[in-house]
Amino acid sequence: MKALLYNMTPEQMVYVDKWNKEHPDDDLETTDDYLNAKTVEQAKGFDVASVMQVEDIDEEAVYQKLAEYGITHLALRSVGYNIINWDYVHKYNLLITNTPAYSPRAVAENALTSAMFLLRKWGKIFKNEQNLNFVREADLMSDEIYNKTVGIIGVGRIGSATAEIFHALGAKVIGNDLIENPANEAFLTYTDFDTVIKNADILTLHTPLDPSIVDMIGAKQFKEMKDSAILINQARGPLVNTQDLIEALKKHEIAGAGLDVLTEENDFFMHKFTSMDQLPKTYQELAKMDNVVVTPHSAYYTKTSVKNMIEHSMTDAKRVINGQKPVYPVEL
Ligand code: COI
């Protein structure tokens, strides 16, 4: 098998080298480029292309050229598949696989970390400390997780892992999904979307991004949420309307937000800046708030995930070349 892996980084490279060593018949080659109409030509001569990117692949030329080069499989090294243009996938008869099991715990634990940071008001505490203020002020008083209701929107692999963790800590967990998995009923109670929004003390989003649920959390939902609620988004930025979130935080319609993803993230995540005014206006607003914690789309970023992204995607690539069914096909 000859595979070209786009979006390569040094920490993934360790597992690419390992794969090449353990599979002498395979040749995994890498580029740090994103896959787009300009870079697709690099895939000529390979059997399979693989990406791990948050930038949409929406130029028809990408799909057309992959087909021209005889590439029938694009292996995503990600859980999310919203970057794909499905009209072109169907038109050029391409197989898409993803890696949904690389580590649901990685994202779930980051959701927990953000939630606990906000629940225990560490943003405020850190800010006070930076101002040399060590007074235990009244607004630092917090609450305990086992007294809280955690609402989960999207109870797939990651949502289930999140439910299991919060349940283990004694929280009441409620969830909403189109598909209800009876196995999850050990840690959560399924209910409708509005009930989750209205009752959650911690509302955490774990759905795939689909055009029909862009702005799923906006002005209306913020008004319905408890004033004391914390919103956690570790899924995809466009699920939350950022401007409405800023307004809701300013009006104290909710109490805090933990964001690993933002609609505007491609403008600044994975880059370094020298001054705040180089950043998007929405981020500038959020950064002023001590009840907001932003992580740079790093919820997934653990040793287990990085290793499994390579291993799961390349295992499927090899299965497809050998005429077997992939383990993780994405079929829309
Ligand atoms: C995903 O796996 O869907 C992620 O969000 C990780 C990202 C680096 C592509």
JSON list of N, CA, C and O in Angstrom, two decimals, residues 226-253:
[
{"chain": "A", "resi": 226, "resn": "LYS", "atom": "N", "xyz": [-30.36, 27.76, 32.27]},
{"chain": "A", "resi": 226, "resn": "LYS", "atom": "CA", "xyz": [-30.27, 28.35, 33.61]},
{"chain": "A", "resi": 226, "resn": "LYS", "atom": "C", "xyz": [-29.23, 29.47, 33.60]},
{"chain": "A", "resi": 226, "resn": "LYS", "atom": "O", "xyz": [-28.20, 29.34, 32.92]},
{"chain": "A", "resi": 227, "resn": "ASP", "atom": "N", "xyz": [-29.47, 30.50, 34.39]},
{"chain": "A", "resi": 227, "resn": "ASP", "atom": "CA", "xyz": [-28.48, 31.60, 34.48]},
{"chain": "A", "resi": 227, "resn": "ASP", "atom": "C", "xyz": [-27.15, 31.08, 35.04]},
{"chain": "A", "resi": 227, "resn": "ASP", "atom": "O", "xyz": [-26.10, 31.65, 34.79]},
{"chain": "A", "resi": 228, "resn": "SER", "atom": "N", "xyz": [-27.23, 30.01, 35.79]},
{"chain": "A", "resi": 228, "resn": "SER", "atom": "CA", "xyz": [-26.03, 29.44, 36.43]},
{"chain": "A", "resi": 228, "resn": "SER", "atom": "C", "xyz": [-25.36, 28.36, 35.56]},
{"chain": "A", "resi": 228, "resn": "SER", "atom": "O", "xyz": [-24.39, 27.74, 36.00]},
{"chain": "A", "resi": 229, "resn": "ALA", "atom": "N", "xyz": [-25.88, 28.16, 34.34]},
{"chain": "A", "resi": 229, "resn": "ALA", "atom": "CA", "xyz": [-25.37, 27.04, 33.52]},
{"chain": "A", "resi": 229, "resn": "ALA", "atom": "C", "xyz": [-24.01, 27.35, 32.89]},
{"chain": "A", "resi": 229, "resn": "ALA", "atom": "O", "xyz": [-23.68, 28.49, 32.58]},
{"chain": "A", "resi": 230, "resn": "ILE", "atom": "N", "xyz": [-23.27, 26.27, 32.68]},
{"chain": "A", "resi": 230, "resn": "ILE", "atom": "CA", "xyz": [-21.98, 26.34, 31.98]},
{"chain": "A", "resi": 230, "resn": "ILE", "atom": "C", "xyz": [-22.14, 25.60, 30.66]},
{"chain": "A", "resi": 230, "resn": "ILE", "atom": "O", "xyz": [-22.65, 24.47, 30.65]},
{"chain": "A", "resi": 231, "resn": "LEU", "atom": "N", "xyz": [-21.70, 26.23, 29.56]},
{"chain": "A", "resi": 231, "resn": "LEU", "atom": "CA", "xyz": [-21.76, 25.58, 28.24]},
{"chain": "A", "resi": 231, "resn": "LEU", "atom": "C", "xyz": [-20.38, 25.06, 27.88]},
{"chain": "A", "resi": 231, "resn": "LEU", "atom": "O", "xyz": [-19.39, 25.80, 27.97]},
{"chain": "A", "resi": 232, "resn": "ILE", "atom": "N", "xyz": [-20.32, 23.80, 27.48]},
{"chain": "A", "resi": 232, "resn": "ILE", "atom": "CA", "xyz": [-19.04, 23.23, 27.03]},
{"chain": "A", "resi": 232, "resn": "ILE", "atom": "C", "xyz": [-19.22, 22.82, 25.57]},
{"chain": "A", "resi": 232, "resn": "ILE", "atom": "O", "xyz": [-20.14, 22.06, 25.24]},
{"chain": "A", "resi": 233, "resn": "ASN", "atom": "N", "xyz": [-18.35, 23.33, 24.69]},
{"chain": "A", "resi": 233, "resn": "ASN", "atom": "CA", "xyz": [-18.38, 22.89, 23.29]},
{"chain": "A", "resi": 233, "resn": "ASN", "atom": "C", "xyz": [-17.03, 22.33, 22.90]},
{"chain": "A", "resi": 233, "resn": "ASN", "atom": "O", "xyz": [-16.05, 23.06, 22.77]},
{"chain": "A", "resi": 234, "resn": "GLN", "atom": "N", "xyz": [-16.99, 21.02, 22.74]},
{"chain": "A", "resi": 234, "resn": "GLN", "atom": "CA", "xyz": [-15.76, 20.31, 22.34]},
{"chain": "A", "resi": 234, "resn": "GLN", "atom": "C", "xyz": [-15.99, 19.66, 20.97]},
{"chain": "A", "resi": 234, "resn": "GLN", "atom": "O", "xyz": [-15.20, 18.81, 20.57]},
{"chain": "A", "resi": 235, "resn": "ALA", "atom": "N", "xyz": [-17.08, 20.03, 20.31]},
{"chain": "A", "resi": 235, "resn": "ALA", "atom": "CA", "xyz": [-17.48, 19.30, 19.10]},
{"chain": "A", "resi": 235, "resn": "ALA", "atom": "C", "xyz": [-17.08, 20.08, 17.84]},
{"chain": "A", "resi": 235, "resn": "ALA", "atom": "O", "xyz": [-16.03, 19.80, 17.25]},
{"chain": "A", "resi": 236, "resn": "ARG", "atom": "N", "xyz": [-17.89, 21.06, 17.45]},
{"chain": "A", "resi": 236, "resn": "ARG", "atom": "CA", "xyz": [-17.54, 21.90, 16.30]},
{"chain": "A", "resi": 236, "resn": "ARG", "atom": "C", "xyz": [-18.07, 23.31, 16.56]},
{"chain": "A", "resi": 236, "resn": "ARG", "atom": "O", "xyz": [-19.20, 23.48, 17.05]},
{"chain": "A", "resi": 237, "resn": "GLY", "atom": "N", "xyz": [-17.26, 24.31, 16.21]},
{"chain": "A", "resi": 237, "resn": "GLY", "atom": "CA", "xyz": [-17.60, 25.70, 16.49]},
{"chain": "A", "resi": 237, "resn": "GLY", "atom": "C", "xyz": [-18.98, 26.13, 16.04]},
{"chain": "A", "resi": 237, "resn": "GLY", "atom": "O", "xyz": [-19.75, 26.72, 16.82]},
{"chain": "A", "resi": 238, "resn": "PRO", "atom": "N", "xyz": [-19.35, 25.85, 14.77]},
{"chain": "A", "resi": 238, "resn": "PRO", "atom": "CA", "xyz": [-20.63, 26.37, 14.27]},
{"chain": "A", "resi": 238, "resn": "PRO", "atom": "C", "xyz": [-21.88, 25.85, 14.99]},
{"chain": "A", "resi": 238, "resn": "PRO", "atom": "O", "xyz": [-22.99, 26.33, 14.72]},
{"chain": "A", "resi": 239, "resn": "LEU", "atom": "N", "xyz": [-21.74, 24.91, 15.90]},
{"chain": "A", "resi": 239, "resn": "LEU", "atom": "CA", "xyz": [-22.91, 24.47, 16.68]},
{"chain": "A", "resi": 239, "resn": "LEU", "atom": "C", "xyz": [-23.40, 25.59, 17.59]},
{"chain": "A", "resi": 239, "resn": "LEU", "atom": "O", "xyz": [-24.55, 25.62, 18.01]},
{"chain": "A", "resi": 240, "resn": "VAL", "atom": "N", "xyz": [-22.47, 26.51, 17.92]},
{"chain": "A", "resi": 240, "resn": "VAL", "atom": "CA", "xyz": [-22.81, 27.61, 18.83]},
{"chain": "A", "resi": 240, "resn": "VAL", "atom": "C", "xyz": [-22.64, 28.93, 18.07]},
{"chain": "A", "resi": 240, "resn": "VAL", "atom": "O", "xyz": [-21.61, 29.14, 17.43]},
{"chain": "A", "resi": 241, "resn": "ASN", "atom": "N", "xyz": [-23.63, 29.81, 18.18]},
{"chain": "A", "resi": 241, "resn": "ASN", "atom": "CA", "xyz": [-23.49, 31.14, 17.58]},
{"chain": "A", "resi": 241, "resn": "ASN", "atom": "C", "xyz": [-22.62, 31.99, 18.51]},
{"chain": "A", "resi": 241, "resn": "ASN", "atom": "O", "xyz": [-23.03, 32.32, 19.62]},
{"chain": "A", "resi": 242, "resn": "THR", "atom": "N", "xyz": [-21.41, 32.28, 18.07]},
{"chain": "A", "resi": 242, "resn": "THR", "atom": "CA", "xyz": [-20.42, 32.93, 18.96]},
{"chain": "A", "resi": 242, "resn": "THR", "atom": "C", "xyz": [-20.91, 34.30, 19.44]},
{"chain": "A", "resi": 242, "resn": "THR", "atom": "O", "xyz": [-20.75, 34.66, 20.61]},
{"chain": "A", "resi": 243, "resn": "GLN", "atom": "N", "xyz": [-21.50, 35.08, 18.52]},
{"chain": "A", "resi": 243, "resn": "GLN", "atom": "CA", "xyz": [-21.96, 36.43, 18.91]},
{"chain": "A", "resi": 243, "resn": "GLN", "atom": "C", "xyz": [-23.07, 36.33, 19.96]},
{"chain": "A", "resi": 243, "resn": "GLN", "atom": "O", "xyz": [-23.06, 37.07, 20.95]},
{"chain": "A", "resi": 244, "resn": "ASP", "atom": "N", "xyz": [-23.98, 35.37, 19.78]},
{"chain": "A", "resi": 244, "resn": "ASP", "atom": "CA", "xyz": [-25.06, 35.17, 20.76]},
{"chain": "A", "resi": 244, "resn": "ASP", "atom": "C", "xyz": [-24.48, 34.71, 22.10]},
{"chain": "A", "resi": 244, "resn": "ASP", "atom": "O", "xyz": [-24.97, 35.08, 23.17]},
{"chain": "A", "resi": 245, "resn": "LEU", "atom": "N", "xyz": [-23.43, 33.89, 22.03]},
{"chain": "A", "resi": 245, "resn": "LEU", "atom": "CA", "xyz": [-22.79, 33.42, 23.27]},
{"chain": "A", "resi": 245, "resn": "LEU", "atom": "C", "xyz": [-22.19, 34.61, 24.03]},
{"chain": "A", "resi": 245, "resn": "LEU", "atom": "O", "xyz": [-22.37, 34.73, 25.25]},
{"chain": "A", "resi": 246, "resn": "ILE", "atom": "N", "xyz": [-21.51, 35.48, 23.31]},
{"chain": "A", "resi": 246, "resn": "ILE", "atom": "CA", "xyz": [-20.90, 36.66, 23.96]},
{"chain": "A", "resi": 246, "resn": "ILE", "atom": "C", "xyz": [-21.99, 37.51, 24.62]},
{"chain": "A", "resi": 246, "resn": "ILE", "atom": "O", "xyz": [-21.85, 37.92, 25.77]},
{"chain": "A", "resi": 247, "resn": "GLU", "atom": "N", "xyz": [-23.10, 37.72, 23.89]},
{"chain": "A", "resi": 247, "resn": "GLU", "atom": "CA", "xyz": [-24.21, 38.51, 24.46]},
{"chain": "A", "resi": 247, "resn": "GLU", "atom": "C", "xyz": [-24.77, 37.83, 25.71]},
{"chain": "A", "resi": 247, "resn": "GLU", "atom": "O", "xyz": [-25.02, 38.48, 26.71]},
{"chain": "A", "resi": 248, "resn": "ALA", "atom": "N", "xyz": [-24.95, 36.51, 25.62]},
{"chain": "A", "resi": 248, "resn": "ALA", "atom": "CA", "xyz": [-25.53, 35.76, 26.76]},
{"chain": "A", "resi": 248, "resn": "ALA", "atom": "C", "xyz": [-24.61, 35.84, 27.98]},
{"chain": "A", "resi": 248, "resn": "ALA", "atom": "O", "xyz": [-25.08, 35.97, 29.11]},
{"chain": "A", "resi": 249, "resn": "LEU", "atom": "N", "xyz": [-23.31, 35.78, 27.75]},
{"chain": "A", "resi": 249, "resn": "LEU", "atom": "CA", "xyz": [-22.36, 35.89, 28.88]},
{"chain": "A", "resi": 249, "resn": "LEU", "atom": "C", "xyz": [-22.40, 37.30, 29.47]},
{"chain": "A", "resi": 249, "resn": "LEU", "atom": "O", "xyz": [-22.41, 37.47, 30.69]},
{"chain": "A", "resi": 250, "resn": "LYS", "atom": "N", "xyz": [-22.48, 38.29, 28.59]},
{"chain": "A", "resi": 250, "resn": "LYS", "atom": "CA", "xyz": [-22.53, 39.69, 29.08]},
{"chain": "A", "resi": 250, "resn": "LYS", "atom": "C", "xyz": [-23.80, 39.95, 29.88]},
{"chain": "A", "resi": 250, "resn": "LYS", "atom": "O", "xyz": [-23.79, 40.68, 30.86]},
{"chain": "A", "resi": 251, "resn": "LYS", "atom": "N", "xyz": [-24.91, 39.35, 29.42]},
{"chain": "A", "resi": 251, "resn": "LYS", "atom": "CA", "xyz": [-26.20, 39.57, 30.10]},
{"chain": "A", "resi": 251, "resn": "LYS", "atom": "C", "xyz": [-26.41, 38.59, 31.26]},
{"chain": "A", "resi": 251, "resn": "LYS", "atom": "O", "xyz": [-27.50, 38.53, 31.82]},
{"chain": "A", "resi": 252, "resn": "HIS", "atom": "N", "xyz": [-25.42, 37.78, 31.56]},
{"chain": "A", "resi": 252, "resn": "HIS", "atom": "CA", "xyz": [-25.48, 36.77, 32.64]},
{"chain": "A", "resi": 252, "resn": "HIS", "atom": "C", "xyz": [-26.64, 35.80, 32.43]},
{"chain": "A", "resi": 252, "resn": "HIS", "atom": "O", "xyz": [-27.24, 35.33, 33.38]},
{"chain": "A", "resi": 253, "resn": "GLU", "atom": "N", "xyz": [-26.92, 35.50, 31.15]},
{"chain": "A", "resi": 253, "resn": "GLU", "atom": "CA", "xyz": [-27.94, 34.48, 30.87]},
{"chain": "A", "resi": 253, "resn": "GLU", "atom": "C", "xyz": [-27.39, 33.08, 31.11]},
{"chain": "A", "resi": 253, "resn": "GLU", "atom": "O", "xyz": [-28.15, 32.14, 31.30]}
]
